[in-house]
Short mmCIF file of C-alpha atoms in Angstrom, two decimals:
data_model
loop_
_atom_site.label_atom_id
_atom_site.label_comp_id
_atom_site.label_asym_id
_atom_site.label_seq_id
_atom_site.Cartn_x
_atom_site.Cartn_y
_atom_site.Cartn_z
CA MET A 284 -11.28 -5.72 -11.25
CA LEU A 285 -11.52 -3.79 -7.98
CA THR A 286 -13.35 -4.87 -4.87
CA HIS A 287 -12.30 -2.10 -2.46
CA ILE A 288 -11.00 1.47 -2.60
CA SER A 289 -9.41 3.03 0.45
CA ALA A 290 -9.94 6.78 0.15
CA PHE A 291 -6.87 8.65 1.41
CA SER A 292 -7.35 10.39 3.77
CA ALA A 293 -8.91 12.13 6.75
CA GLU A 294 -6.05 13.62 8.77
CA VAL A 295 -6.39 13.23 12.53
CA ASN A 296 -5.26 15.56 15.31
CA PRO A 297 -3.69 14.11 18.48
CA ASP A 298 -6.82 15.12 20.42
CA GLY A 299 -8.95 12.87 18.19
CA SER A 300 -10.51 15.62 16.11
CA ILE A 301 -10.15 15.81 12.34
CA ALA A 302 -7.67 18.34 11.01
CA GLU A 303 -8.49 17.93 7.31
CA ASP A 304 -10.83 15.51 5.56
CA HIS A 305 -10.12 16.69 2.00
CA GLY A 306 -13.75 17.25 1.09
CA TRP A 307 -15.15 14.02 2.51
CA PRO A 308 -17.64 12.58 1.73
CA TRP A 309 -16.54 11.96 -1.85
CA THR A 310 -20.09 11.34 -2.97
CA GLY A 311 -19.34 10.84 -6.65
CA LEU A 312 -16.68 8.25 -5.94
CA ILE A 313 -18.80 6.39 -3.38
CA ASN A 314 -21.89 6.26 -5.61
CA ARG A 315 -19.92 5.13 -8.64
CA ALA A 316 -18.09 2.49 -6.62
CA HIS A 317 -21.26 1.12 -5.05
CA ALA A 318 -22.95 0.99 -8.44
CA SER A 319 -20.07 -1.23 -9.57
CA GLY A 320 -20.16 -3.45 -6.49
CA VAL A 321 -16.99 -1.89 -5.06
CA ARG A 322 -16.70 -1.10 -1.35
CA VAL A 323 -15.21 2.21 -0.15
CA VAL A 324 -13.39 2.61 3.15
CA LEU A 325 -12.03 5.85 4.57
CA THR A 326 -8.39 5.97 5.65
CA MET A 327 -7.69 7.91 8.85
CA THR A 328 -4.07 9.10 9.17
CA LEU A 329 -1.95 10.22 12.11
CA PHE A 330 1.85 10.30 11.87
CA GLY A 331 4.59 10.70 14.48
CA ASP A 332 5.24 8.83 17.72
CA THR A 333 4.26 11.72 20.00
CA ASN A 334 1.02 12.43 18.14
CA VAL A 335 -0.10 8.81 18.10
CA LEU A 336 0.74 8.20 21.76
CA THR A 337 -1.13 11.35 22.78
CA LEU A 338 -4.29 10.04 21.13
CA LEU A 339 -3.99 6.47 22.39
CA GLU A 340 -3.28 7.40 26.00
CA ASN A 341 -6.13 9.86 26.50
CA SER A 342 -9.60 8.38 26.95
CA VAL A 343 -11.33 11.64 26.01
CA SER A 344 -9.33 11.91 22.79
CA ARG A 345 -10.08 8.31 21.93
CA GLU A 346 -13.81 8.81 22.42
CA ARG A 347 -13.70 11.96 20.31
CA PHE A 348 -11.95 10.04 17.54
CA PHE A 349 -14.47 7.19 17.68
CA GLN A 350 -17.28 9.72 17.29
CA GLU A 351 -15.52 11.43 14.37
CA VAL A 352 -15.17 8.10 12.56
CA HIS A 353 -18.81 7.28 13.29
CA ASP A 354 -20.03 10.61 11.91
CA ARG A 355 -18.01 10.33 8.71
CA LEU A 356 -19.23 6.82 7.99
CA ARG A 357 -22.81 7.83 8.71
CA VAL A 358 -22.89 10.84 6.37
CA SER A 359 -21.04 9.07 3.56
CA ASN A 360 -22.60 5.61 3.48
CA ALA A 361 -19.02 4.28 3.26
CA ASP A 362 -18.24 0.67 4.08
CA GLY A 363 -15.60 0.97 6.78
CA VAL A 364 -12.40 2.59 7.94
CA ASN A 365 -8.69 1.92 7.63
CA ILE A 366 -6.48 3.21 10.44
CA ASP A 367 -3.09 4.41 9.21
CA PHE A 368 -1.18 5.50 12.31
CA GLU A 369 2.57 5.58 11.69
CA GLY A 370 5.78 6.18 13.61
CA PRO A 371 8.83 4.18 14.75
CA GLY A 372 7.12 3.42 18.04
CA ALA A 373 10.12 4.26 20.22
CA ASN A 374 7.80 5.71 22.88
CA GLY A 375 5.85 2.47 23.13
CA TRP A 376 2.61 3.37 21.35
CA PRO A 377 2.46 0.03 19.43
CA SER A 378 1.79 -1.69 22.77
CA LEU A 379 -1.48 0.27 23.01
CA ILE A 380 -2.73 -0.08 19.45
CA ASN A 381 -4.23 -3.57 19.76
CA GLU A 382 -6.65 -2.59 22.51
CA PHE A 383 -7.48 0.62 20.67
CA MET A 384 -8.28 -1.28 17.45
CA ALA A 385 -10.33 -3.90 19.30
CA ASP A 386 -12.45 -1.21 20.95
CA LEU A 387 -12.90 0.66 17.68
CA THR A 388 -13.84 -2.52 15.83
CA THR A 389 -16.42 -3.54 18.41
CA TYR A 390 -17.91 -0.05 18.46
CA LEU A 391 -18.20 0.28 14.67
CA HIS A 392 -19.49 -3.26 14.17
CA ASN A 393 -22.28 -2.46 16.62
CA GLU A 394 -23.06 0.89 15.02
CA PHE A 395 -22.71 -0.22 11.40
CA PRO A 396 -23.23 -3.98 11.02
CA GLY A 397 -21.16 -5.30 8.13
CA CYS A 398 -18.65 -2.44 8.11
CA GLU A 399 -14.95 -3.28 7.84
CA VAL A 400 -12.26 -2.06 10.22
CA SER A 401 -8.61 -2.50 9.25
CA PHE A 402 -5.13 -1.29 10.12
CA ALA A 403 -2.23 -0.31 7.85
CA ALA A 404 0.66 -2.30 9.32
CA PRO A 405 4.42 -1.77 8.81
CA PRO A 406 6.10 -4.70 7.01
CA VAL A 407 8.94 -5.12 9.51
CA ASP A 408 8.96 -5.01 13.30
CA TRP A 409 12.38 -3.38 13.47
CA GLY A 410 12.28 -2.66 17.19
CA GLN A 411 10.37 -5.74 18.36
CA ARG A 412 7.51 -3.48 19.46
CA TRP A 413 4.54 -5.01 17.66
CA ASP A 414 2.22 -7.90 18.48
CA TYR A 415 1.03 -8.68 14.97
CA VAL A 416 -0.99 -11.71 16.08
CA GLY A 417 -2.93 -9.60 18.55
CA LEU A 418 -3.27 -6.78 16.03
CA ALA A 419 -4.76 -9.14 13.45
CA GLU A 420 -7.23 -10.40 16.06
CA SER A 421 -8.23 -6.86 17.01
CA CYS A 422 -9.78 -5.94 13.65
CA ASP A 423 -11.10 -7.42 10.41
CA TYR A 424 -7.78 -7.45 8.54
CA LEU A 425 -4.35 -5.85 8.19
CA PHE A 426 -3.07 -4.08 5.10
CA ILE A 427 0.68 -4.79 5.09
CA MET A 428 2.46 -1.77 3.64
CA GLY A 429 4.96 -3.89 1.72
CA TYR A 430 7.29 -1.08 0.68
CA ALA A 431 9.71 1.59 1.98
CA PHE A 432 12.51 -0.92 2.53
CA SER A 433 14.61 1.77 0.83
CA GLY A 434 14.04 5.49 0.56
CA SER A 435 15.40 8.98 1.17
CA TRP A 436 17.30 7.74 4.25
CA SER A 437 19.18 4.98 2.42
CA GLU A 438 22.95 5.09 2.22
CA ARG A 439 22.93 2.71 -0.74
CA THR A 440 20.63 2.32 -3.70
CA GLY A 441 18.18 -0.53 -3.77
CA PRO A 442 14.55 -1.55 -4.21
CA THR A 443 11.73 -0.15 -2.12
CA ALA A 444 10.05 -3.58 -2.09
CA PRO A 445 12.58 -6.43 -2.50
CA LEU A 446 11.03 -9.85 -2.85
CA THR A 447 14.23 -11.47 -1.61
CA GLY A 448 17.76 -10.53 -0.55
CA GLY A 449 19.20 -8.59 2.35
CA SER A 450 18.24 -9.15 5.95
CA ARG A 451 14.62 -8.09 5.40
CA ASN A 452 12.36 -8.35 2.36
CA ILE A 453 8.77 -9.16 1.39
CA SER A 454 9.39 -12.88 1.77
CA THR A 455 10.70 -12.50 5.32
CA THR A 456 7.79 -10.17 6.11
CA LEU A 457 5.31 -12.95 5.40
CA SER A 458 7.35 -15.83 6.79
CA GLY A 459 8.99 -14.00 9.71
CA ASP A 460 7.46 -10.77 11.00
CA PHE A 461 3.92 -11.87 10.14
CA GLY A 462 4.77 -15.56 10.12
CA ALA A 463 2.45 -16.56 12.96
CA VAL A 464 -0.47 -14.76 11.31
CA THR A 465 0.40 -16.13 7.87
CA ARG A 466 0.42 -19.69 9.19
CA THR A 467 -2.77 -19.51 11.27
CA THR A 468 -5.05 -16.80 9.86
CA PRO A 469 -3.74 -15.72 6.42
CA GLU A 470 -7.24 -14.48 5.60
CA LYS A 471 -6.45 -11.57 7.91
CA LEU A 472 -3.68 -10.21 5.66
CA ILE A 473 -3.59 -8.04 2.55
CA LEU A 474 -0.21 -7.59 0.85
CA GLY A 475 0.32 -4.06 -0.43
CA VAL A 476 2.82 -3.38 -3.23
CA PRO A 477 4.31 -0.06 -4.38
CA TYR A 478 3.26 1.79 -7.49
CA TYR A 479 6.34 3.97 -7.06
CA GLY A 480 10.13 3.67 -6.91
CA CYS A 481 13.23 5.48 -5.68
CA GLN A 482 15.71 7.68 -7.54
CA TRP A 483 19.20 8.61 -6.30
CA ARG A 484 22.32 10.34 -7.56
CA THR A 485 25.48 8.22 -7.26
CA ASP A 486 29.15 8.29 -8.23
CA ILE A 487 29.07 4.94 -10.01
CA PRO A 488 26.51 2.97 -12.02
CA ASP A 489 26.79 -0.26 -10.00
CA PRO A 490 23.78 -1.59 -8.08
CA ARG A 491 23.72 -0.79 -4.38
CA ALA A 492 26.12 2.07 -4.89
CA SER A 493 26.63 4.65 -2.15
CA THR A 494 24.11 7.43 -2.51
CA ILE A 495 25.09 11.05 -2.99
CA GLU A 496 21.60 12.51 -3.06
CA PHE A 497 18.04 11.25 -2.92
CA ILE A 498 16.07 12.75 -5.80
CA ARG A 499 12.45 11.61 -5.55
CA HIS A 500 9.93 8.77 -5.41
CA PRO A 501 8.92 8.48 -9.09
CA ARG A 502 5.48 7.06 -9.75
CA ILE A 503 5.32 3.89 -11.76
CA ALA A 504 3.86 5.70 -14.77
CA THR A 505 7.00 7.85 -14.87
CA THR A 506 9.37 4.89 -14.69
CA PHE A 507 7.46 3.15 -17.49
CA ALA A 508 7.61 6.29 -19.61
CA ASP A 509 11.39 6.58 -19.12
CA LEU A 510 12.15 3.03 -20.25
CA PRO A 511 12.24 3.59 -24.03
CA ASP A 512 15.29 5.78 -23.44
CA ARG A 513 16.93 3.54 -20.79
CA ASP A 514 18.19 -0.01 -20.51
CA ARG A 515 15.99 -1.92 -18.11
CA LEU A 516 18.10 -4.04 -15.78
CA TRP A 517 17.01 -6.93 -13.56
CA ASP A 518 18.39 -7.36 -10.07
CA GLU A 519 18.50 -11.09 -9.32
CA ILE A 520 19.12 -10.53 -5.61
CA SER A 521 15.88 -8.67 -4.97
CA SER A 522 13.85 -9.73 -8.04
CA THR A 523 13.17 -6.12 -9.02
CA PRO A 524 13.97 -3.96 -12.07
CA TRP A 525 16.10 -0.84 -12.17
CA TYR A 526 17.92 1.41 -14.62
CA HIS A 527 20.73 3.94 -14.57
CA TYR A 528 21.98 6.75 -16.78
CA LYS A 529 24.76 9.32 -16.79
CA ASP A 530 23.84 12.77 -15.56
CA GLY A 531 26.77 15.14 -15.97
CA GLN A 532 29.67 13.84 -13.91
CA SER A 533 27.48 11.55 -11.79
CA TRP A 534 24.94 8.79 -12.31
CA MET A 535 21.23 8.47 -11.71
CA GLN A 536 19.80 5.19 -10.46
CA VAL A 537 16.09 4.43 -10.47
CA TRP A 538 14.77 1.34 -8.68
CA TYR A 539 11.12 0.52 -9.18
CA ASP A 540 8.54 -2.23 -9.66
CA ASP A 541 6.80 -3.33 -12.82
CA ALA A 542 4.43 -6.09 -13.89
CA GLN A 543 7.14 -8.75 -13.70
CA SER A 544 8.29 -7.95 -10.16
CA ILE A 545 4.77 -7.29 -8.88
CA ALA A 546 3.60 -10.62 -10.32
CA LEU A 547 6.18 -12.34 -8.14
CA LYS A 548 4.83 -10.57 -5.06
CA TYR A 549 1.25 -11.43 -5.98
CA ASN A 550 2.34 -15.02 -6.47
CA LEU A 551 3.86 -15.05 -2.98
CA ALA A 552 0.59 -13.73 -1.52
CA ALA A 553 -1.30 -16.47 -3.34
CA GLU A 554 1.09 -19.16 -2.14
CA HIS A 555 0.50 -18.09 1.46
CA GLY A 556 -3.27 -17.94 0.96
CA LEU A 557 -3.60 -14.28 1.94
CA LYS A 558 -6.94 -12.53 1.82
CA GLY A 559 -5.90 -10.34 -1.08
CA VAL A 560 -3.45 -7.86 -2.55
CA GLY A 561 -3.41 -4.14 -3.15
CA MET A 562 -1.22 -1.18 -3.92
CA TRP A 563 -0.11 2.29 -2.93
CA ALA A 564 -1.53 4.05 -4.75
CA LEU A 565 -4.27 3.85 -7.34
CA GLY A 566 -3.66 6.55 -9.94
CA TYR A 567 0.13 6.29 -9.83
CA GLU A 568 -0.08 4.07 -12.91
CA GLY A 569 -1.48 6.97 -14.96
CA GLN A 570 -2.84 5.77 -18.29
CA ARG A 571 -0.64 2.65 -18.41
CA ARG A 572 -2.40 -0.69 -18.90
CA GLU A 573 0.32 -3.11 -17.77
CA LEU A 574 -0.71 -3.38 -14.13
CA TRP A 575 -4.42 -3.59 -14.91
CA ASP A 576 -3.65 -6.36 -17.37
CA LEU A 577 -1.67 -8.13 -14.66
CA LEU A 578 -4.59 -7.98 -12.23
CA GLN A 579 -6.87 -9.34 -14.93
CA GLU A 580 -4.45 -12.16 -15.72
CA LEU A 581 -3.83 -13.24 -12.15
CA PHE A 582 -7.08 -12.42 -10.38
CA GLY A 583 -9.64 -12.29 -13.15
CA HIS A 584 -11.39 -15.44 -11.84
CA ARG A 585 -10.58 -17.38 -14.96
CA PRO A 586 -10.28 -21.16 -14.67
CA HIS A 587 -6.54 -21.04 -15.32
CA THR A 588 -4.13 -18.27 -16.26
CA THR A 589 -0.39 -18.02 -16.53
CA TRP A 590 1.93 -15.08 -16.00
CA VAL A 591 5.56 -15.46 -17.01
CA THR A 592 7.47 -13.92 -14.13
CA SER A 593 10.91 -14.36 -15.69
CA ALA A 594 12.37 -15.80 -18.85
CA GLN A 595 13.18 -19.05 -17.06
CA GLN A 596 10.36 -19.29 -14.53
CA PRO A 597 6.77 -19.52 -15.73
CA VAL A 598 4.39 -19.51 -12.76
CA SER A 599 0.91 -20.99 -12.99
CA PHE A 600 -1.98 -19.26 -11.23
CA ASP A 601 -5.40 -20.54 -10.24
CA VAL A 602 -6.28 -17.92 -7.67
CA ALA A 603 -9.55 -16.33 -6.64
CA PRO A 604 -8.73 -14.23 -3.53
CA ASN A 605 -11.51 -12.92 -1.35
CA TRP A 606 -10.89 -9.37 -2.51
CA LEU A 607 -8.34 -6.81 -3.60
CA GLN A 608 -7.68 -3.93 -1.24
CA ILE A 609 -6.79 -0.95 -3.42
CA GLY A 610 -5.03 2.00 -1.84
CA TYR A 611 -6.39 5.27 -3.28
CA SER A 612 -4.83 8.67 -3.73
CA GLN A 613 -5.02 11.74 -5.90
CA TYR A 614 -8.82 11.64 -6.19
CA ARG A 615 -9.04 15.28 -7.08
CA ALA A 616 -6.48 14.87 -9.85
CA LEU A 617 -8.66 12.15 -11.36
CA ARG A 618 -11.92 14.07 -10.99
CA GLY A 619 -13.34 14.85 -14.39
CA SER A 620 -10.72 12.88 -16.27
CA ARG A 621 -11.02 9.75 -18.31
CA SER A 622 -9.17 6.83 -16.80
CA ILE A 623 -7.95 3.49 -18.07
CA ASP A 624 -10.80 1.85 -19.93
CA SER A 625 -14.56 1.86 -20.21
CA ASN A 626 -14.93 -1.16 -17.93
CA ILE A 627 -12.73 0.23 -15.14
CA LEU A 628 -14.24 1.91 -12.11
CA PHE A 629 -12.62 5.29 -12.68
CA ALA A 630 -13.49 5.65 -16.37
CA GLY A 631 -15.36 8.80 -17.29
CA THR A 632 -16.32 11.51 -14.84
CA LEU A 633 -16.63 10.87 -11.13
#
């Protein structure tokens, strides 16, 4: 059910060198993936406006980085690279990223014919600093990080990946921020969904209550495990589930995604004709089968399948996307463990 795994990550220094590659190459993973017809790309991370701008502005640092990427692809026999550079962009670095990605793509395509070069793009251009059309043209595809609409900074509770509602959501990401790309070259876009949620402490149980304290980002396996003891609620505004419970004198609210809400997001990606879908991050589902079953139902290349996305709204699917980009994390935690099922990539020992 997988076509790609993006191994996370090789951490980059502002001078273009690699600070930590977490044991790359992950030979066991790469060999097992290739034996199953799954491509592996290496994610390169650099966070913070100052750090990213330092790399992009210095030609020597850029060349050093290009060589580092080249060397890691060569020794690993991996299939490409995903660039995950993040920061608000207040210092203007997004204006330099398109040229950087175009140069990197040209270089790697020449060195490794058939390799894939992609960029992890923020879902909303809050400061009007990004040229998403140019960014899509500069590389093979964009992985839209369709989450973090809410988080530790939020003054009110809410979903990390609302399908609808509010001033910004997944729907406006595809129709607005990325609208020009969606309309002209949707095959350049991958929609990423979260395998995690948000938990806050509040004074009241009501949705969108003022937050007292941010607790954590629970993985989806944790939220599923908690449900037998909680009442699952459905937020019609955002089309996401949540639950609450009393904790002493205050309340806990947990907003998350599950198969129902993720199916709606996958449906939206299919309606727009995007290249594929994916998630952050593989492994966050633990031993749960729900999300694997959803992928099989919607993207299992059957002639016709149906997923009921709500009690009133059955949605019909006949979708065969080009591929599924799967974000990958916690490789070492999975090493030597048995995963979901015998026919899944990560079953048995890597």
